[in-house]
mmCIF file of the C-alpha atoms, coordinates in Angstrom:
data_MODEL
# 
_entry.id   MODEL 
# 
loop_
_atom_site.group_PDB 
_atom_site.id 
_atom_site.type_symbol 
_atom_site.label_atom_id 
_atom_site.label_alt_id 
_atom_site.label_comp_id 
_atom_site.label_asym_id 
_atom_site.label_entity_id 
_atom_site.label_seq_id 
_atom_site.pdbx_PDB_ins_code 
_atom_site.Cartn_x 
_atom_site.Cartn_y 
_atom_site.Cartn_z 
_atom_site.occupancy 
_atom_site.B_iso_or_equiv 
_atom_site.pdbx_formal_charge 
_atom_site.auth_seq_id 
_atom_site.auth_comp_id 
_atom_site.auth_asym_id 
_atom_site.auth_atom_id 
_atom_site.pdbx_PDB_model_num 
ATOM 1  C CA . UNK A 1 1  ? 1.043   -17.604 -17.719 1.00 0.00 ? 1  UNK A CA 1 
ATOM 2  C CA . UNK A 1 2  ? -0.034  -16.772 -14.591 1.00 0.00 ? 2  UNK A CA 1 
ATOM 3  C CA . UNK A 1 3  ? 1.666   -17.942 -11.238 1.00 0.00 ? 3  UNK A CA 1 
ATOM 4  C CA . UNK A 1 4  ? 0.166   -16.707 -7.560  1.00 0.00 ? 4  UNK A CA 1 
ATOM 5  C CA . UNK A 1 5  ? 2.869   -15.360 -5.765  1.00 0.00 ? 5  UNK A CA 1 
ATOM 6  C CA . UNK A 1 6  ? 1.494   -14.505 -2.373  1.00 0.00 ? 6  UNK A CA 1 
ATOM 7  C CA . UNK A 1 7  ? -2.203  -13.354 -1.030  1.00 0.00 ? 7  UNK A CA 1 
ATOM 8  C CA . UNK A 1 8  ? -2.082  -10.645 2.032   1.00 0.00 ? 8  UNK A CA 1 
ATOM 9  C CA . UNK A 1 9  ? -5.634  -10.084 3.860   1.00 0.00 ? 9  UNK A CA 1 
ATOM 10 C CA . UNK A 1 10 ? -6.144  -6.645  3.851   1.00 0.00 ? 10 UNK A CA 1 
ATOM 11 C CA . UNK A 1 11 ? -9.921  -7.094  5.815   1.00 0.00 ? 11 UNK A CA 1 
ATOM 12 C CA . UNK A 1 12 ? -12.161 -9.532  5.983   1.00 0.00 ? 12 UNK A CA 1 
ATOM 13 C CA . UNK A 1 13 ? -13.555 -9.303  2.483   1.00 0.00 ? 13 UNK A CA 1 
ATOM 14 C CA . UNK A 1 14 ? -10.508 -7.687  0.463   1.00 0.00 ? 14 UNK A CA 1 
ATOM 15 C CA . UNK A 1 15 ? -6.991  -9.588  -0.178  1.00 0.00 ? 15 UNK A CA 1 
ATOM 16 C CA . UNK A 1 16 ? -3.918  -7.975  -1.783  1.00 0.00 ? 16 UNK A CA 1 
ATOM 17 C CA . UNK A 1 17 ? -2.878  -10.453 -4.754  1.00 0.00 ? 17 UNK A CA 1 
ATOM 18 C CA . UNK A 1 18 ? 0.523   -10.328 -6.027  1.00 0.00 ? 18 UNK A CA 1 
ATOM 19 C CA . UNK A 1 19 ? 1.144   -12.366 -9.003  1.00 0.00 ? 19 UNK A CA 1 
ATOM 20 C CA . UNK A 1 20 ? 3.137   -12.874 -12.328 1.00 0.00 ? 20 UNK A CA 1 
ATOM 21 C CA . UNK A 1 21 ? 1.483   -12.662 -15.438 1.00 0.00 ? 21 UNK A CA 1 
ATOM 22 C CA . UNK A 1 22 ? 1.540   -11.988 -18.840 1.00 0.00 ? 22 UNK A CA 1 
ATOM 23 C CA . UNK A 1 23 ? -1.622  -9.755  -19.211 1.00 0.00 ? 23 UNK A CA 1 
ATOM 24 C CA . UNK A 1 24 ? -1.801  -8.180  -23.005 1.00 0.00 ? 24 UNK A CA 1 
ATOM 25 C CA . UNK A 1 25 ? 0.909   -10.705 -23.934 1.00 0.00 ? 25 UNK A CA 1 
ATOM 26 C CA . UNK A 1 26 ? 3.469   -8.631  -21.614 1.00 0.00 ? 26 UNK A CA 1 
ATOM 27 C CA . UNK A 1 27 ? 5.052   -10.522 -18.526 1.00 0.00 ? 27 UNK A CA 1 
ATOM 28 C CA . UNK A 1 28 ? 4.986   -8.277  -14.987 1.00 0.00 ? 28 UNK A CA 1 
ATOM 29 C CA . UNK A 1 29 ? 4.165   -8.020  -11.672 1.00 0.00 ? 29 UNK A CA 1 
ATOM 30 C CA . UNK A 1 30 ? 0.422   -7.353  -11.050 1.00 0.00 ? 30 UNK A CA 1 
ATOM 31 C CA . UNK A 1 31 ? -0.283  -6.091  -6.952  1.00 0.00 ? 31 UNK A CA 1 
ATOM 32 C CA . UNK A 1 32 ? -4.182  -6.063  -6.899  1.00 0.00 ? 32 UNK A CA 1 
ATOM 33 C CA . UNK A 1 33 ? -6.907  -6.211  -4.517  1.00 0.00 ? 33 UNK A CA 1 
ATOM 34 C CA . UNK A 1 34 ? -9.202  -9.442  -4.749  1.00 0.00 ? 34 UNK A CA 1 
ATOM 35 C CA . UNK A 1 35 ? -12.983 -8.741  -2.832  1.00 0.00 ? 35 UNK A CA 1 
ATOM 36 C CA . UNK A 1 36 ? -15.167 -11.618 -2.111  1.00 0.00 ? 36 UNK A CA 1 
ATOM 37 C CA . UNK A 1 37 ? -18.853 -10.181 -1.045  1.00 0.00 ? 37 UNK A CA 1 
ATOM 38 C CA . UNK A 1 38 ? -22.072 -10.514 -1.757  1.00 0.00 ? 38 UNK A CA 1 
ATOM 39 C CA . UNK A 1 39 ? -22.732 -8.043  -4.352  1.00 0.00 ? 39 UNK A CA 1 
ATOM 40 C CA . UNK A 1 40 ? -19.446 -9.069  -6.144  1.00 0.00 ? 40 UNK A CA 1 
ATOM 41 C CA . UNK A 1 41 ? -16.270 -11.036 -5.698  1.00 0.00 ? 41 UNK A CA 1 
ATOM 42 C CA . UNK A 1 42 ? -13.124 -10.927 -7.970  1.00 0.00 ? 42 UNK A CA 1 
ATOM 43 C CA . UNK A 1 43 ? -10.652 -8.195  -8.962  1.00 0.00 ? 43 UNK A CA 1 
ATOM 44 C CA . UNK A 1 44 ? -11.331 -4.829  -8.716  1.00 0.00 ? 44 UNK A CA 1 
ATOM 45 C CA . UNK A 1 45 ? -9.491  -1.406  -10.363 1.00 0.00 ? 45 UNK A CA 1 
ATOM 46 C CA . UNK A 1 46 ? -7.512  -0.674  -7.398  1.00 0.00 ? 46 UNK A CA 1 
ATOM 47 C CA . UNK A 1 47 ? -4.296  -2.058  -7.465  1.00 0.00 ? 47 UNK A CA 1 
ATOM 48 C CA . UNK A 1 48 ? -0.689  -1.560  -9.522  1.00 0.00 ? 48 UNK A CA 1 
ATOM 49 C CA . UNK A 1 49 ? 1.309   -3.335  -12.413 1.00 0.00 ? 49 UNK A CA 1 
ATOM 50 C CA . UNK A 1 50 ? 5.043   -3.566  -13.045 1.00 0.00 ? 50 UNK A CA 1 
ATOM 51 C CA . UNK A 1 51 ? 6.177   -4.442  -16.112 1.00 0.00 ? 51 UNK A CA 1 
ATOM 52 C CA . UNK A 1 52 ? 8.612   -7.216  -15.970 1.00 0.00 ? 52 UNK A CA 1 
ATOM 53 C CA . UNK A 1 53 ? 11.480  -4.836  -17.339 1.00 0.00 ? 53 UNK A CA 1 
ATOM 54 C CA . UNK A 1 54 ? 11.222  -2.269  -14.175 1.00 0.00 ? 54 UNK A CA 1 
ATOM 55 C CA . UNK A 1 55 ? 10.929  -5.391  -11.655 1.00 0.00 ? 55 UNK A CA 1 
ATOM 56 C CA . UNK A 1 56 ? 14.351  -4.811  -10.498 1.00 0.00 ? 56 UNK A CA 1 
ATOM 57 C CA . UNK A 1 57 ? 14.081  -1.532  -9.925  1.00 0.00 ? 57 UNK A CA 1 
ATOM 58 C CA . UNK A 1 58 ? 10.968  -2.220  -8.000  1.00 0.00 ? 58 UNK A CA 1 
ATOM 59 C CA . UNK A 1 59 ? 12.358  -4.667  -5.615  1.00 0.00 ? 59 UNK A CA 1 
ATOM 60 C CA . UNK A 1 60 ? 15.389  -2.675  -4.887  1.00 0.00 ? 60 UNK A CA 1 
ATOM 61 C CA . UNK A 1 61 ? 13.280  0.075   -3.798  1.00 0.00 ? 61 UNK A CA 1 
ATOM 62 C CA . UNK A 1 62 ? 11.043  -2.543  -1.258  1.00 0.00 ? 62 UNK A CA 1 
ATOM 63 C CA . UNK A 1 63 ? 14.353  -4.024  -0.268  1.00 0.00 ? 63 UNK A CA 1 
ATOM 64 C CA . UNK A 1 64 ? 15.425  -0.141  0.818   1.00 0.00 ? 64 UNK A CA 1 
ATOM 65 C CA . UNK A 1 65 ? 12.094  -0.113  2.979   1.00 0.00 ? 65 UNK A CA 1 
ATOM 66 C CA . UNK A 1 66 ? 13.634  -0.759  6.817   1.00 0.00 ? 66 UNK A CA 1 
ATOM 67 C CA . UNK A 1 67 ? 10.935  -1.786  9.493   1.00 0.00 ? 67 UNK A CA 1 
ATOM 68 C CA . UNK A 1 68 ? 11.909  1.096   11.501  1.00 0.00 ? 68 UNK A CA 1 
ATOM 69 C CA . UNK A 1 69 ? 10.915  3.192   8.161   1.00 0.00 ? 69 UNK A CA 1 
ATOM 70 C CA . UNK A 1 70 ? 7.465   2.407   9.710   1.00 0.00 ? 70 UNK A CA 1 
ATOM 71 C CA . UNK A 1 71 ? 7.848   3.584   13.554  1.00 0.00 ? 71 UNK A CA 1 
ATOM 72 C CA . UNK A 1 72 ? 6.522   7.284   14.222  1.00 0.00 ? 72 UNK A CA 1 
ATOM 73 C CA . UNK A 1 73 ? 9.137   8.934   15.737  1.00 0.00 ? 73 UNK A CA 1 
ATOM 74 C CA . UNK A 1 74 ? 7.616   9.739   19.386  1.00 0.00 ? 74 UNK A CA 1 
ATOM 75 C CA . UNK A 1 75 ? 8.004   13.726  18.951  1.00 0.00 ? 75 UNK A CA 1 
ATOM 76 C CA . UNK A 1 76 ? 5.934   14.174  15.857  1.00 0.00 ? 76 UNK A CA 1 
ATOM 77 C CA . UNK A 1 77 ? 3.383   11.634  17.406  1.00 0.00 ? 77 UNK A CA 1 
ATOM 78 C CA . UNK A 1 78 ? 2.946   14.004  20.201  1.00 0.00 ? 78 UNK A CA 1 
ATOM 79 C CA . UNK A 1 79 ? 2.715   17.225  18.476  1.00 0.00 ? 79 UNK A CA 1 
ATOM 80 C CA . UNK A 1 80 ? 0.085   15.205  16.153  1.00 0.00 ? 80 UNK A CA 1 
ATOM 81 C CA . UNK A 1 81 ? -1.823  14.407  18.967  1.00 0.00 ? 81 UNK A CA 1 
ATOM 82 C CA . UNK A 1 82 ? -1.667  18.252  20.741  1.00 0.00 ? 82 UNK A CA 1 
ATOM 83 C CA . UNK A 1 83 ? -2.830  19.298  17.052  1.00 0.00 ? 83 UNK A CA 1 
ATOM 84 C CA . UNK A 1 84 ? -5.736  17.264  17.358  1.00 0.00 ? 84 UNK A CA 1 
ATOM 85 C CA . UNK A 1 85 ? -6.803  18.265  21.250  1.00 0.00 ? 85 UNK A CA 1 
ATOM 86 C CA . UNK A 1 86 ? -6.253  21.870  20.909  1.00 0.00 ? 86 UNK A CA 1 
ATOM 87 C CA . UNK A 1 87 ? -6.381  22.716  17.365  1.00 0.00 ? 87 UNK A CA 1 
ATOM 88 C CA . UNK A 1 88 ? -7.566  26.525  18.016  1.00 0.00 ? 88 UNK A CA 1 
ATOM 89 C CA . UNK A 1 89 ? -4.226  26.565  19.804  1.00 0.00 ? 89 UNK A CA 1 
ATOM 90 C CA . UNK A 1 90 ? -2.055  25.359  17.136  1.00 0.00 ? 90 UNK A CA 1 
ATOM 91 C CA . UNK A 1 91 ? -3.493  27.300  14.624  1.00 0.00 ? 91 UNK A CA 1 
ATOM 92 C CA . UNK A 1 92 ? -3.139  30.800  16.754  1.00 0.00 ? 92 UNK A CA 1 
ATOM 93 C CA . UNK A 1 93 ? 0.329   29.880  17.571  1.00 0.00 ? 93 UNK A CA 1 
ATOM 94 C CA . UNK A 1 94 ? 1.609   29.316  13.798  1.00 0.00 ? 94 UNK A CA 1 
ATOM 95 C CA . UNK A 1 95 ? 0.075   32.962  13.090  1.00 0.00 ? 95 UNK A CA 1 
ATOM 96 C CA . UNK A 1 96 ? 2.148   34.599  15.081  1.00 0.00 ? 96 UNK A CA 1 
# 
């Protein structure tokens, strides 16, 4: 059994796969990425499985995940950014 689910492009030569399956005779949820290139194109290693017993859990925790879970609160993007123009600085000041 295996049913596509979606495909996300992660760059032009690597997807992200999700799919159901039933890989070793066990049903789950296999995340994977897919590379098409010249030197090879299929699956590769990198990539996750849940078991069909822990899918629940799984999608409750996505489901938690709020787009604003995503935004960079404006503060720590400017003291990021004064870290990486004057990072002598920074380091001198947390020394002290």
């Amino acid at each position: 059994m295996e049913k596509d689910i979606d495909k996300i492009e992660k760059n032009p030569e690597t997807d992200i796969v999700i799919r159901i399956d039933d890989f070793g005779g066990r049903p789950g949820l296999t995340i994977r990425e897919f590379v098409k290139s010249e030197r090879y194109t299929g699956f590769t290693k990198a990539g996750t499985r849940i078991p069909a017993d822990k899918f629940e859990t799984f999608k409750a925790a996505i489901n938690s995940i709020q787009a604003d879970d995503f935004k960079v609160e404006e503060e720590n993007l400017e003291e990021n950014q004064q870290q990486t123009l004057n990072p002598k600085e920074n380091s001198e000041k947390k020394e002290m």
